[in-house]
Short mmCIF file of C-alpha atoms in Angstrom, two decimals:
data_model
loop_
_atom_site.label_atom_id
_atom_site.label_comp_id
_atom_site.label_asym_id
_atom_site.label_seq_id
_atom_site.Cartn_x
_atom_site.Cartn_y
_atom_site.Cartn_z
CA UNK A 1 -44.68 30.80 1.94
CA UNK A 2 -41.90 30.07 0.15
CA UNK A 3 -38.45 29.82 0.76
CA UNK A 4 -35.18 28.73 -1.26
CA UNK A 5 -32.57 26.86 -0.53
CA UNK A 6 -28.75 27.15 -1.25
CA UNK A 7 -26.98 23.78 -0.94
CA UNK A 8 -24.03 22.41 -3.05
CA UNK A 9 -24.61 18.51 -1.36
CA UNK A 10 -27.28 17.23 -3.17
CA UNK A 11 -28.74 14.39 -0.45
CA UNK A 12 -29.13 17.69 2.31
CA UNK A 13 -30.85 20.01 0.26
CA UNK A 14 -32.73 17.05 -0.52
CA UNK A 15 -33.56 16.62 2.54
CA UNK A 16 -34.51 19.94 3.34
CA UNK A 17 -36.61 20.26 1.19
CA UNK A 18 -38.69 17.99 1.98
CA UNK A 19 -38.79 18.47 5.92
CA UNK A 20 -39.76 21.68 4.96
CA UNK A 21 -42.54 20.73 2.42
CA UNK A 22 -43.71 18.08 5.22
CA UNK A 23 -43.93 21.67 7.08
CA UNK A 24 -46.55 23.44 4.12
CA UNK A 25 -43.41 25.40 3.46
CA UNK A 26 -42.82 25.56 -0.28
CA UNK A 27 -39.07 24.58 -0.93
CA UNK A 28 -36.52 25.31 -3.86
CA UNK A 29 -32.79 24.29 -4.38
CA UNK A 30 -30.26 25.70 -5.97
CA UNK A 31 -27.12 23.41 -5.79
CA UNK A 32 -24.85 26.61 -6.66
CA UNK A 33 -24.76 30.53 -6.53
CA UNK A 34 -25.23 30.72 -9.90
CA UNK A 35 -28.77 29.08 -9.81
CA UNK A 36 -29.20 30.72 -6.63
CA UNK A 37 -29.46 34.57 -8.13
CA UNK A 38 -31.25 33.11 -11.79
CA UNK A 39 -34.25 31.78 -9.04
CA UNK A 40 -34.53 34.29 -7.11
CA UNK A 41 -34.48 36.73 -10.08
CA UNK A 42 -37.89 34.33 -11.47
CA UNK A 43 -39.49 33.82 -7.69
CA UNK A 44 -41.00 35.98 -5.00
CA UNK A 45 -39.15 34.49 -1.77
CA UNK A 46 -40.16 34.85 1.19
CA UNK A 47 -36.79 33.31 2.84
CA UNK A 48 -33.84 31.92 1.66
CA UNK A 49 -32.02 29.76 2.96
CA UNK A 50 -28.28 30.41 2.09
CA UNK A 51 -24.49 28.26 2.47
CA UNK A 52 -21.89 30.79 2.90
CA UNK A 53 -20.03 28.40 1.33
CA UNK A 54 -21.17 27.35 -2.23
CA UNK A 55 -20.03 26.28 -5.91
CA UNK A 56 -19.23 29.66 -8.19
CA UNK A 57 -21.17 32.57 -6.87
CA UNK A 58 -20.45 32.72 -3.08
CA UNK A 59 -22.30 32.88 -0.47
CA UNK A 60 -22.19 36.44 0.50
CA UNK A 61 -22.57 37.80 -2.40
CA UNK A 62 -25.56 36.53 -3.00
CA UNK A 63 -26.84 37.93 -0.54
CA UNK A 64 -25.23 40.68 -1.10
CA UNK A 65 -28.21 40.55 -3.41
CA UNK A 66 -30.61 39.86 -1.89
CA UNK A 67 -30.73 42.56 0.33
CA UNK A 68 -30.11 44.93 -2.74
CA UNK A 69 -32.19 44.10 -4.55
CA UNK A 70 -35.28 41.94 -2.37
CA UNK A 71 -35.22 43.83 0.53
CA UNK A 72 -38.18 41.81 1.55
CA UNK A 73 -37.35 38.20 1.23
CA UNK A 74 -35.46 37.12 4.80
CA UNK A 75 -31.82 35.35 4.63
CA UNK A 76 -31.02 32.24 7.14
CA UNK A 77 -27.74 31.81 6.53
CA UNK A 78 -26.97 27.88 7.51
CA UNK A 79 -23.68 27.59 7.02
CA UNK A 80 -21.34 25.00 8.86
CA UNK A 81 -18.85 28.28 10.01
CA UNK A 82 -19.60 28.52 13.70
CA UNK A 83 -17.11 31.23 15.28
CA UNK A 84 -18.18 34.33 16.90
CA UNK A 85 -16.37 35.43 14.23
CA UNK A 86 -18.67 33.84 11.08
CA UNK A 87 -21.78 34.80 13.09
CA UNK A 88 -20.64 39.11 13.08
CA UNK A 89 -20.03 38.67 9.56
CA UNK A 90 -23.22 37.30 8.26
CA UNK A 91 -25.11 39.75 10.19
CA UNK A 92 -22.77 42.70 8.36
CA UNK A 93 -23.74 41.07 5.25
CA UNK A 94 -27.36 41.38 5.83
CA UNK A 95 -28.08 37.56 7.00
CA UNK A 96 -31.65 37.74 9.64
CA UNK A 97 -30.67 34.82 10.90
CA UNK A 98 -27.93 32.58 11.46
CA UNK A 99 -28.20 28.84 11.64
CA UNK A 100 -24.68 26.42 12.76
CA UNK A 101 -24.66 22.81 11.42
CA UNK A 102 -25.40 20.57 12.63
CA UNK A 103 -29.14 21.79 13.10
CA UNK A 104 -32.62 20.24 13.61
CA UNK A 105 -35.67 20.77 10.87
CA UNK A 106 -37.41 21.77 14.08
CA UNK A 107 -35.37 24.62 14.63
CA UNK A 108 -35.11 25.36 11.39
CA UNK A 109 -38.49 25.90 10.90
CA UNK A 110 -39.30 27.79 13.76
CA UNK A 111 -37.11 30.45 12.98
CA UNK A 112 -38.23 30.59 9.49
CA UNK A 113 -41.63 31.41 10.31
CA UNK A 114 -40.24 33.58 12.90
CA UNK A 115 -38.73 34.88 9.95
CA UNK A 116 -41.24 35.54 8.27
CA UNK A 117 -43.68 37.66 10.99
CA UNK A 118 -41.63 40.24 10.82
CA UNK A 119 -42.81 42.33 7.97
CA UNK A 120 -45.71 42.63 9.31
CA UNK A 121 -45.34 42.36 13.15
CA UNK A 122 -49.04 43.50 13.94
CA UNK A 123 -49.99 39.52 13.20
CA UNK A 124 -49.70 37.03 15.94
CA UNK A 125 -47.99 33.78 15.75
CA UNK A 126 -52.06 32.12 15.93
CA UNK A 127 -53.92 34.19 12.63
CA UNK A 128 -57.67 34.64 13.63
CA UNK A 129 -60.43 35.51 11.89
CA UNK A 130 -63.87 35.23 12.71
CA UNK A 131 -64.67 31.93 14.23
CA UNK A 132 -61.70 30.23 12.31
CA UNK A 133 -58.04 29.95 14.34
CA UNK A 134 -55.10 28.47 12.88
CA UNK A 135 -51.38 28.17 14.39
CA UNK A 136 -48.57 27.80 11.48
CA UNK A 137 -46.25 26.71 14.42
CA UNK A 138 -47.98 23.68 15.57
CA UNK A 139 -49.39 22.93 12.03
CA UNK A 140 -53.11 22.85 13.72
CA UNK A 141 -56.26 24.76 12.82
CA UNK A 142 -59.90 25.24 13.73
CA UNK A 143 -63.61 26.50 12.91
CA UNK A 144 -64.83 27.25 16.10
CA UNK A 145 -63.96 24.43 18.64
CA UNK A 146 -64.07 21.69 15.51
CA UNK A 147 -60.90 20.74 14.30
CA UNK A 148 -59.58 21.23 10.52
CA UNK A 149 -57.73 17.94 8.78
CA UNK A 150 -56.17 19.28 6.52
CA UNK A 151 -53.84 18.48 3.65
CA UNK A 152 -50.64 20.34 3.61
CA UNK A 153 -51.39 22.30 0.63
CA UNK A 154 -54.81 23.54 1.79
CA UNK A 155 -53.18 24.45 5.56
CA UNK A 156 -50.83 26.77 3.74
CA UNK A 157 -54.31 28.41 0.81
CA UNK A 158 -55.76 28.56 4.22
CA UNK A 159 -53.02 30.71 5.91
CA UNK A 160 -51.91 32.99 2.97
CA UNK A 161 -55.53 33.69 2.76
CA UNK A 162 -56.14 34.64 6.95
CA UNK A 163 -52.72 36.92 6.32
CA UNK A 164 -54.00 38.87 3.35
CA UNK A 165 -56.96 40.40 6.26
CA UNK A 166 -59.50 40.23 3.45
CA UNK A 167 -57.35 41.35 0.69
CA UNK A 168 -57.81 39.66 -1.91
CA UNK A 169 -55.88 36.88 -3.06
CA UNK A 170 -54.97 36.22 -7.28
CA UNK A 171 -54.76 32.48 -8.13
CA UNK A 172 -50.93 33.58 -9.69
CA UNK A 173 -50.19 34.25 -6.10
CA UNK A 174 -51.11 31.20 -4.28
CA UNK A 175 -49.31 28.93 -7.30
CA UNK A 176 -46.57 31.64 -6.52
CA UNK A 177 -46.56 30.56 -2.48
CA UNK A 178 -48.01 27.53 -1.72
CA UNK A 179 -46.08 25.95 -5.18
CA UNK A 180 -42.76 25.02 -6.02
CA UNK A 181 -41.22 25.77 -9.26
CA UNK A 182 -42.26 22.58 -10.70
CA UNK A 183 -45.52 23.56 -10.51
CA UNK A 184 -47.28 24.05 -14.23
CA UNK A 185 -48.33 27.46 -14.55
CA UNK A 186 -51.81 26.70 -16.12
CA UNK A 187 -52.72 24.14 -14.03
CA UNK A 188 -56.42 24.78 -12.05
CA UNK A 189 -54.43 22.90 -8.16
CA UNK A 190 -55.48 26.42 -6.87
CA UNK A 191 -58.92 25.89 -8.14
CA UNK A 192 -59.24 22.70 -7.13
CA UNK A 193 -57.77 23.42 -3.63
CA UNK A 194 -59.92 26.13 -2.92
CA UNK A 195 -62.69 23.62 -3.92
CA UNK A 196 -61.19 21.65 -1.25
CA UNK A 197 -60.85 24.21 1.49
CA UNK A 198 -64.16 25.39 0.93
CA UNK A 199 -65.36 21.85 1.32
CA UNK A 200 -63.43 21.59 5.00
CA UNK A 201 -64.20 24.50 6.46
CA UNK A 202 -68.40 24.01 5.98
CA UNK A 203 -70.87 26.88 6.69
CA UNK A 204 -71.23 29.01 6.89
CA UNK A 205 -69.08 29.17 3.69
CA UNK A 206 -66.39 31.98 4.22
CA UNK A 207 -64.44 32.13 0.32
CA UNK A 208 -65.65 34.54 -1.53
CA UNK A 209 -64.73 33.81 -4.96
CA UNK A 210 -63.83 36.92 -6.93
CA UNK A 211 -64.38 36.20 -10.78
CA UNK A 212 -62.02 36.50 -12.81
CA UNK A 213 -59.22 37.89 -9.98
CA UNK A 214 -58.97 35.36 -7.03
CA UNK A 215 -60.55 34.44 -3.32
CA UNK A 216 -60.51 36.14 -0.48
CA UNK A 217 -61.43 35.90 3.04
CA UNK A 218 -64.20 37.15 5.31
CA UNK A 219 -65.83 36.74 8.80
CA UNK A 220 -69.07 34.94 8.37
CA UNK A 221 -71.89 37.82 9.64
CA UNK A 222 -69.13 39.98 7.22
CA UNK A 223 -70.43 41.67 4.21
CA UNK A 224 -69.56 40.19 1.33
#
């Protein structure tokens, strides 16, 4: 998944970005409301971690734009405002979740994963395609009984392909969802990651390359 962290304290923003990346979550940072709106207008985020009290455009106004113009993007308010009235106001504005500071990074990650499941309620927490099994929460993947020791990017690519449920995922979508805003749009990183992932998965190869389009994942034995 891809997340935007809106936090005006640079050290906190960088720490959150680094922590989320360790969990195979691509994370961009905005230090004020204007930057947040600029990034939201350009990128298709799965979730926004939003501090309410930020410079420029207030966090509440950023939330209003998200709710109005980007209904598929989940909003998790992360703020020091811990009173019940603050939480009620946050949910009333359209936030999907509300976490108060101080907090544990592990809890933030779990909440983001839970939010990511909501648009596809039929998809369980553990993904399965053929003999492939992937648990996003434990960051574990298996091919049959064989554990797959995948680097973060390959893990994220596999997760995205498994969630697509057999549909073709374009290289542009992989770049948008797995890498961050600093990635070169002409990079071969998605192709390289898929190539390494294919080697890690082994035979029979469940990855199908659709020339000029992208990639899809099939269960071994199904028509390719």
